[in-house]
Short mmCIF file of C-alpha atoms in Angstrom, two decimals:
data_model
loop_
_atom_site.label_atom_id
_atom_site.label_comp_id
_atom_site.label_asym_id
_atom_site.label_seq_id
_atom_site.Cartn_x
_atom_site.Cartn_y
_atom_site.Cartn_z
CA MET A 929 -17.82 193.18 33.57
CA VAL A 930 -19.70 192.89 36.82
CA ARG A 931 -16.78 192.41 39.16
CA ILE A 932 -15.15 195.96 37.32
CA ILE A 933 -18.22 197.57 38.05
CA PHE A 934 -18.59 196.37 41.53
CA ALA A 935 -14.67 197.69 42.50
CA VAL A 936 -15.36 200.82 40.97
CA ILE A 937 -18.20 201.39 42.89
CA VAL A 938 -16.30 200.51 45.98
CA LEU A 939 -13.41 202.51 44.76
CA ILE A 940 -15.72 205.96 43.99
CA HIS A 941 -17.53 205.96 47.51
CA GLY A 942 -14.60 205.14 49.26
CA LEU A 943 -12.75 208.71 47.56
CA ILE A 944 -16.01 210.76 48.61
CA HIS A 945 -15.25 210.23 52.02
CA LEU A 946 -12.65 212.23 51.34
CA MET A 947 -14.77 215.28 50.99
CA GLY A 948 -15.44 214.32 54.41
CA PHE A 949 -11.72 215.10 55.86
CA VAL A 950 -11.19 217.93 53.54
CA ASN A 951 -14.55 220.13 54.52
CA GLN A 952 -13.69 219.10 58.20
CA TRP A 953 -10.17 220.30 57.83
CA ASN A 954 -11.09 223.61 56.36
CA ILE A 955 -8.45 222.66 52.94
CA LYS A 956 -11.52 223.48 50.58
CA LYS A 957 -14.66 224.80 51.75
CA ILE A 958 -17.26 221.95 49.40
CA SER A 959 -20.65 223.30 48.57
CA GLN A 960 -22.45 219.72 48.60
CA PHE A 961 -20.43 218.94 52.11
CA THR A 962 -22.68 221.85 55.00
CA GLY A 963 -21.08 220.14 58.20
CA VAL A 964 -24.03 219.69 59.62
CA THR A 965 -24.07 216.97 62.24
CA LEU A 966 -26.72 215.02 64.19
CA PHE A 967 -25.57 216.81 67.54
CA PRO A 968 -23.06 219.42 68.66
CA VAL A 969 -19.31 218.70 67.35
CA SER A 970 -16.84 220.88 68.82
CA GLU A 971 -13.85 222.08 67.14
CA SER A 972 -11.72 219.73 67.78
CA LEU A 973 -14.14 216.32 67.22
CA SER A 974 -14.61 217.90 63.79
CA LYS A 975 -10.43 217.98 63.50
CA ILE A 976 -10.88 214.12 64.61
CA LEU A 977 -13.68 213.07 62.51
CA GLY A 978 -11.99 214.43 59.35
CA ILE A 979 -8.81 211.98 60.01
CA VAL A 980 -11.51 209.04 60.19
CA TRP A 981 -12.93 209.84 57.26
CA LEU A 982 -9.97 209.98 55.57
CA ILE A 983 -8.53 206.60 57.42
CA THR A 984 -12.69 205.12 55.95
CA ALA A 985 -11.20 206.60 52.29
CA LEU A 986 -8.09 204.68 52.85
CA LEU A 987 -9.99 201.45 54.23
CA PHE A 988 -12.29 201.44 51.03
CA VAL A 989 -9.47 201.55 48.34
CA ILE A 990 -7.46 199.08 50.07
CA ALA A 991 -10.66 197.07 49.82
CA ALA A 992 -11.05 197.91 45.75
CA THR A 993 -7.58 196.91 45.37
CA GLY A 994 -8.24 193.95 47.13
CA PHE A 995 -11.47 192.73 45.16
CA SER A 996 -9.89 194.32 41.92
CA PHE A 997 -6.74 191.56 42.55
CA GLY A 998 -9.04 188.79 43.77
CA LYS A 999 -7.34 188.66 47.71
CA ASP A 1000 -9.38 187.19 50.30
CA TRP A 1001 -8.94 189.93 53.36
CA TRP A 1002 -10.73 192.28 51.03
CA SER A 1003 -13.91 191.77 52.44
CA VAL A 1004 -13.05 191.94 56.17
CA ILE A 1005 -11.38 195.17 55.10
CA GLY A 1006 -14.85 196.82 53.45
CA ILE A 1007 -16.98 195.18 56.03
CA VAL A 1008 -14.95 197.46 58.92
CA ALA A 1009 -14.86 199.97 56.35
CA ILE A 1010 -18.52 200.06 56.09
CA ILE A 1011 -19.36 200.17 60.01
CA ILE A 1012 -17.09 203.38 60.32
CA SER A 1013 -18.71 205.02 56.80
CA GLN A 1014 -22.01 204.34 58.31
CA LEU A 1015 -21.41 205.98 62.15
CA LEU A 1016 -20.29 208.67 59.73
CA ILE A 1017 -23.33 208.94 57.77
CA ILE A 1018 -25.67 208.99 60.92
CA ILE A 1019 -23.68 211.48 62.71
CA TYR A 1020 -23.56 213.65 59.13
CA TRP A 1021 -26.86 212.57 57.75
CA LYS A 1022 -28.37 215.79 55.97
CA ASP A 1023 -24.88 215.66 53.79
CA ALA A 1024 -24.14 211.70 53.57
CA LYS A 1025 -27.46 209.75 53.87
CA ALA A 1026 -27.40 208.94 49.80
CA GLY A 1027 -24.00 206.67 50.88
CA THR A 1028 -25.91 204.36 53.17
CA ILE A 1029 -27.06 202.99 49.47
CA ALA A 1030 -23.68 202.22 48.48
CA ASN A 1031 -23.12 200.83 51.99
CA SER A 1032 -25.54 198.47 51.45
CA ILE A 1033 -24.32 197.41 48.50
CA ILE A 1034 -20.81 196.70 49.55
CA PHE A 1035 -22.06 195.30 52.97
CA ILE A 1036 -24.40 192.98 50.48
CA THR A 1037 -21.41 191.44 49.03
CA ALA A 1038 -18.74 191.91 51.36
CA ILE A 1039 -20.70 189.87 53.68
CA ALA A 1040 -21.69 186.79 51.47
CA ALA A 1041 -17.43 186.92 50.62
CA PHE A 1042 -16.81 186.42 54.11
CA GLY A 1043 -18.93 183.33 54.28
CA ILE A 1044 -16.72 181.74 51.36
CA TYR A 1045 -13.33 182.81 52.86
CA SER A 1046 -14.38 181.86 56.45
CA PHE A 1047 -15.69 178.75 55.32
CA ASP A 1048 -13.13 177.85 52.44
CA LYS A 1049 -10.29 178.71 55.98
CA LYS A 1050 -12.07 175.86 57.73
CA ILE A 1051 -11.22 173.50 54.58
CA ASN A 1052 -7.73 175.10 54.51
CA GLU A 1053 -7.34 173.57 58.01
CA ASN A 1054 -8.59 170.17 57.15
CA VAL A 1055 -6.33 169.44 54.88
CA GLU A 1056 -3.53 171.18 56.92
CA LEU A 1057 -4.65 168.32 59.64
CA MET A 1058 -5.35 165.52 57.38
CA PHE A 1059 -1.78 166.04 55.73
CA SER A 1060 -0.64 166.40 59.83
CA LYS A 1061 -1.59 162.85 60.01
CA LEU A 1062 0.82 162.08 56.89
CA THR A 1063 2.98 158.76 58.49
CA ASN A 1064 5.14 155.60 57.48
CA VAL A 1065 5.63 157.87 53.97
CA ASP A 1066 6.47 154.78 51.25
CA LYS A 1067 9.81 155.62 50.07
CA ARG A 1068 10.10 152.53 47.64
CA ILE A 1069 10.62 152.71 43.82
CA VAL A 1070 8.09 151.58 41.32
CA THR A 1071 9.77 148.15 39.79
CA LYS A 1072 8.77 145.84 37.16
CA GLU A 1073 8.77 143.06 39.83
CA MET A 1074 6.23 144.77 41.83
CA VAL A 1075 3.85 145.70 38.52
CA SER A 1076 4.57 141.09 37.50
CA VAL A 1077 2.23 140.30 40.67
CA LEU A 1078 -0.98 142.53 38.71
CA PRO A 1079 -3.51 140.84 36.53
CA PRO A 1080 -2.19 141.39 32.90
CA ILE A 1081 -4.26 144.48 32.07
CA VAL A 1082 -3.31 146.15 35.10
CA GLN A 1083 -0.16 144.92 34.50
CA LYS A 1084 -0.42 146.63 31.11
CA PHE A 1085 -2.06 150.36 32.42
CA MET A 1086 0.67 150.53 34.85
CA GLU A 1087 3.52 150.36 31.89
CA ARG A 1088 1.34 152.87 30.25
CA SER A 1089 1.12 155.34 32.65
CA GLY A 1090 4.69 155.61 33.01
CA ILE A 1091 4.72 155.14 36.55
CA ILE A 1092 8.10 152.34 36.34
CA GLY A 1093 10.59 153.84 37.71
CA ARG A 1094 9.26 156.47 39.67
CA PRO A 1095 8.53 156.80 43.47
CA PHE A 1096 5.81 155.92 45.56
CA VAL A 1097 3.34 158.27 45.81
CA ASN A 1098 1.73 159.41 49.46
CA SER A 1099 -0.03 162.70 48.36
CA VAL A 1100 -1.51 164.25 45.78
CA ARG A 1101 -2.87 167.34 44.78
CA LEU A 1102 -4.75 168.37 41.91
CA LYS A 1103 -7.21 171.33 40.48
CA GLN A 1104 -10.25 171.17 38.53
CA LYS A 1105 -11.96 172.87 35.52
CA ALA A 1106 -15.72 171.58 35.11
CA ILE A 1107 -19.16 171.86 34.89
CA MET A 1108 -22.00 170.03 36.80
CA ARG A 1109 -25.79 169.76 37.19
CA ALA A 1110 -28.31 168.80 39.70
CA LYS A 1111 -30.51 167.10 37.83
CA PRO A 1112 -31.58 165.83 34.47
CA ASP A 1113 -32.77 168.58 32.79
CA GLY A 1114 -30.75 171.71 34.82
CA ASN A 1115 -28.60 174.22 33.57
CA TRP A 1116 -25.07 173.22 33.46
CA MET A 1117 -23.05 175.14 36.35
CA ASP A 1118 -18.52 175.72 35.55
CA VAL A 1119 -17.01 174.30 38.74
CA GLU A 1120 -13.52 175.28 40.14
CA ALA A 1121 -12.31 172.96 42.56
CA VAL A 1122 -8.86 171.61 43.85
CA GLN A 1123 -8.40 168.20 45.60
CA TYR A 1124 -6.23 166.36 48.69
CA PHE A 1125 -4.95 163.09 48.62
CA ARG A 1126 -3.24 160.73 51.40
CA VAL A 1127 -2.75 157.73 50.22
CA ASN A 1128 -1.40 155.38 51.96
CA GLU A 1129 -4.02 155.77 55.14
CA PRO A 1130 -6.64 156.73 52.67
CA ALA A 1131 -8.15 160.12 52.78
CA PHE A 1132 -9.24 163.28 50.68
CA VAL A 1133 -10.27 166.64 51.18
CA TYR A 1134 -12.21 168.19 48.04
CA LYS A 1135 -13.18 172.12 47.62
CA ILE A 1136 -15.63 172.66 45.30
CA LYS A 1137 -16.90 176.29 44.23
CA VAL A 1138 -19.81 176.21 42.30
CA ASN A 1139 -21.27 179.10 40.39
CA ALA A 1140 -24.90 178.30 40.88
CA ALA A 1141 -26.20 181.77 38.95
CA PRO A 1142 -24.14 185.27 38.17
CA SER A 1143 -23.05 186.43 41.77
CA LEU A 1144 -24.66 183.55 43.65
CA ILE A 1145 -22.08 181.09 44.77
CA MET A 1146 -22.22 178.02 46.03
CA THR A 1147 -19.11 175.98 48.37
CA GLY A 1148 -18.81 172.77 49.10
CA MET A 1149 -16.26 170.13 50.89
CA ASP A 1150 -16.40 166.43 50.06
CA LYS A 1151 -14.68 164.60 52.58
CA TYR A 1152 -13.27 161.43 53.40
CA GLU A 1153 -10.51 160.11 56.20
CA SER A 1154 -11.21 157.19 58.56
CA GLY A 1155 -13.72 155.42 56.57
CA ASN A 1156 -16.33 158.35 57.27
CA GLY A 1157 -17.54 160.16 54.00
CA ASN A 1158 -18.59 163.93 54.69
CA MET A 1159 -20.26 166.58 52.00
CA LEU A 1160 -20.93 169.72 53.24
CA ILE A 1161 -22.41 172.01 50.55
CA LYS A 1162 -22.95 176.00 51.40
CA MET A 1163 -24.70 179.17 50.10
CA MET A 1164 -22.52 181.82 49.43
CA GLY A 1165 -20.36 180.24 52.13
CA LEU A 1166 -23.28 180.95 55.24
CA TYR A 1167 -26.46 178.74 54.18
CA THR A 1168 -25.64 175.13 54.98
CA ILE A 1169 -27.68 173.79 51.83
CA GLY A 1170 -26.64 170.00 52.59
CA ASP A 1171 -24.35 168.34 55.36
CA SER A 1172 -24.48 164.96 54.22
CA LYS A 1173 -23.53 162.13 56.23
CA GLY A 1174 -23.91 158.45 57.39
CA GLU A 1175 -23.13 154.95 55.86
CA GLU A 1176 -24.59 155.40 52.27
CA ILE A 1177 -22.37 158.43 52.26
CA ASN A 1178 -19.56 156.24 54.06
CA ARG A 1179 -19.60 153.69 50.97
CA GLY A 1180 -20.05 156.35 48.31
CA THR A 1181 -16.82 158.34 49.07
CA LEU A 1182 -14.50 154.94 49.86
CA ILE A 1183 -15.37 153.88 45.89
CA ARG A 1184 -14.96 157.47 44.72
CA PHE A 1185 -11.28 156.98 46.52
CA HIS A 1186 -11.27 154.07 45.07
CA SER A 1187 -11.66 154.58 41.41
CA GLU A 1188 -9.56 157.91 41.84
CA THR A 1189 -6.31 156.00 42.75
CA LEU A 1190 -5.76 155.45 39.13
CA TRP A 1191 -4.69 159.28 38.85
CA PHE A 1192 -1.98 158.10 40.96
CA PRO A 1193 -1.48 154.88 40.04
CA SER A 1194 1.26 153.19 42.47
CA ALA A 1195 -1.92 153.21 44.87
CA VAL A 1196 -2.75 150.49 43.00
CA PHE A 1197 -0.60 148.59 45.41
CA SER A 1198 -2.05 149.73 48.35
CA ASP A 1199 -2.96 146.67 51.10
CA TYR A 1200 -6.38 148.19 51.59
CA LEU A 1201 -6.80 147.41 47.28
CA LYS A 1202 -7.05 143.73 45.98
CA TRP A 1203 -7.60 143.25 41.59
CA GLU A 1204 -8.73 140.25 39.94
CA GLU A 1205 -8.56 139.71 35.82
CA ILE A 1206 -12.02 139.43 34.02
CA ASP A 1207 -11.03 138.72 30.65
CA GLU A 1208 -8.18 141.25 28.99
CA HIS A 1209 -9.76 144.13 29.15
CA THR A 1210 -10.98 144.26 32.22
CA ALA A 1211 -10.20 143.82 35.90
CA LYS A 1212 -12.31 144.01 39.33
CA GLY A 1213 -11.14 146.33 41.79
CA THR A 1214 -11.96 145.96 45.63
CA MET A 1215 -11.01 148.33 48.27
CA THR A 1216 -11.89 147.08 51.47
CA TYR A 1217 -11.21 149.83 54.44
CA SER A 1218 -12.38 150.77 58.27
CA GLY A 1219 -14.78 147.88 57.55
CA ILE A 1220 -16.31 148.87 54.54
CA THR A 1221 -15.77 146.71 51.76
CA GLU A 1222 -17.36 147.70 48.19
CA SER A 1223 -15.97 147.06 44.62
CA ALA A 1224 -15.80 148.46 40.83
CA ILE A 1225 -15.33 147.14 37.54
CA PHE A 1226 -11.79 149.05 35.59
CA THR A 1227 -12.08 148.87 31.74
CA PHE A 1228 -9.11 149.15 29.69
CA THR A 1229 -8.42 149.99 25.81
CA ASN A 1230 -5.82 147.91 23.93
CA GLU A 1231 -2.83 150.35 24.75
CA GLY A 1232 -3.55 150.03 28.53
CA ASP A 1233 -5.42 153.75 29.33
CA VAL A 1234 -8.16 153.61 31.45
CA LYS A 1235 -11.34 153.75 29.19
CA LYS A 1236 -14.40 153.27 32.16
CA ILE A 1237 -15.30 152.40 35.51
CA GLU A 1238 -18.24 150.89 36.69
CA ALA A 1239 -19.44 150.55 40.53
CA GLU A 1240 -22.58 150.12 42.47
CA ARG A 1241 -23.13 152.99 44.53
CA TYR A 1242 -24.72 155.11 46.82
CA GLY A 1243 -26.30 158.16 45.56
CA GLU A 1244 -29.40 160.50 46.86
CA PHE A 1245 -31.99 161.12 44.83
CA ASP A 1246 -35.72 162.66 45.13
CA GLY A 1247 -34.53 163.40 49.04
CA LYS A 1248 -33.21 159.05 49.36
CA TYR A 1249 -30.44 156.99 49.11
CA SER A 1250 -30.46 154.71 46.39
CA LYS A 1251 -27.38 152.16 45.14
CA GLU A 1252 -27.57 152.88 41.22
CA LYS A 1253 -25.50 152.12 38.55
CA TRP A 1254 -22.42 154.98 38.57
CA CYS A 1255 -19.90 155.33 35.74
CA VAL A 1256 -17.33 157.27 34.93
CA ILE A 1257 -16.11 157.58 31.22
CA ASN A 1258 -12.37 158.82 30.40
CA THR A 1259 -12.63 160.81 26.90
CA SER A 1260 -9.10 161.91 27.17
CA TYR A 1261 -5.10 161.68 28.16
CA LYS A 1262 -2.92 163.89 29.63
CA GLU A 1263 0.84 163.17 31.40
CA PHE A 1264 1.47 165.19 34.23
CA ASP A 1265 4.85 165.05 35.68
CA GLY A 1266 5.90 162.59 33.21
CA ILE A 1267 2.72 160.33 34.59
CA ARG A 1268 -0.28 159.34 31.89
CA ILE A 1269 -3.39 159.67 33.02
CA GLY A 1270 -7.24 160.05 32.35
CA ASN A 1271 -7.84 163.78 32.44
CA ASN A 1272 -11.18 164.66 31.46
CA CYS A 1273 -14.23 162.16 32.13
CA GLU A 1274 -17.94 162.11 31.95
CA VAL A 1275 -19.58 161.19 35.33
CA THR A 1276 -23.51 159.76 34.53
CA TRP A 1277 -26.15 157.66 36.95
CA GLY A 1278 -28.15 155.07 35.14
CA LEU A 1279 -31.28 155.42 36.57
CA LYS A 1280 -34.04 153.51 35.95
CA GLU A 1281 -35.50 156.58 33.90
CA GLY A 1282 -32.63 156.78 31.84
CA ASP A 1283 -29.22 157.92 32.11
CA PHE A 1284 -28.05 161.12 33.68
CA THR A 1285 -24.87 162.48 32.97
CA TRP A 1286 -23.75 165.06 36.12
CA LEU A 1287 -20.36 166.18 35.73
CA LYS A 1288 -18.06 166.48 32.94
CA LEU A 1289 -14.36 167.28 34.45
CA GLU A 1290 -10.81 168.57 33.13
CA ILE A 1291 -7.64 168.18 35.17
CA LYS A 1292 -5.70 171.17 34.51
CA ASP A 1293 -2.61 170.42 37.25
CA ILE A 1294 -1.42 167.84 39.10
CA GLU A 1295 1.39 167.24 41.71
CA TYR A 1296 2.65 164.81 43.55
CA ASN A 1297 4.63 164.39 46.36
CA LYS A 1298 5.06 168.08 47.02
CA PRO A 1299 4.93 170.29 49.79
CA PHE A 1300 1.92 172.05 49.08
CA ILE A 1301 0.67 175.07 50.00
CA TYR A 1302 -3.20 173.86 51.16
CA HIS A 1303 -4.14 177.80 51.21
CA GLU A 1304 -5.71 177.99 46.97
#
């Protein structure tokens, strides 16, 4: 409803600019428009300003249309329209000063949208760069003979996943919907996310949009490449809330990548992963990359689905990093392109003061080895 109201405001504000064109070109005299200007205007200049009123009206209509259809470029058109509109309002201040209010409302929204658009563009550039480095594509097919060298429960997982007989996965794109909260007693916030993976040289880019409050959006990029992690969060794509880097982030994002490889099961054969049997339902996975080694415990159901992933992982709590218990529990499973994975999960920190479930996510779509369009 808020979006509809805003689109209508932009549209009506744009159409009002037609009054300036109609009046300056003497198509029809509008009583509310006296034509009084801040400085003397010749007849020829008056005609030119009339055309500018018309162009501004068209720009606002285009911006309103783009906004209605969710096009990122609407903010650029809107900002240009506002600048021209405000110059006209200053010239015709006596008649048009009320338009400053509408311009202010539209400007604030357009600047925020432009910030999100610009940050999103930066993330897309990171995705494109990551995939430009996708070399040594593995064209093998997963076979039973390959699987037979794995611990029995991991073999069962591979069979259950449906990956046997399919090509190795080299690149992945998945879309998520989720809810998250920043603290145990915090409000749940709606989340939309797109994540890209490169498998042979482990890397991911995670693009997230969080509806922190009505008309207040946090955008973020979680990145892992060349053994380095970076978590960048901005308010409305403009103000940096967090830009986390360093040893703890590197180790944390490595564990995250390791746990998420089970969304593309052929990754279990990667040189940087090692598997050890613990018991008939549990295996230890260890990832070593770029001089860092971390392990996680994977628990499977009798059928071979991934039930739980546990690790000691660095997290930031009260402004300080500490290694705490970290757990992912799958609550449902689904096939995507013939491959069965956990599509719903809950992520929980085991803190001294109690368990803190901070994220509940659902994978809505996942694609393997596709020529991805990065600009979502």
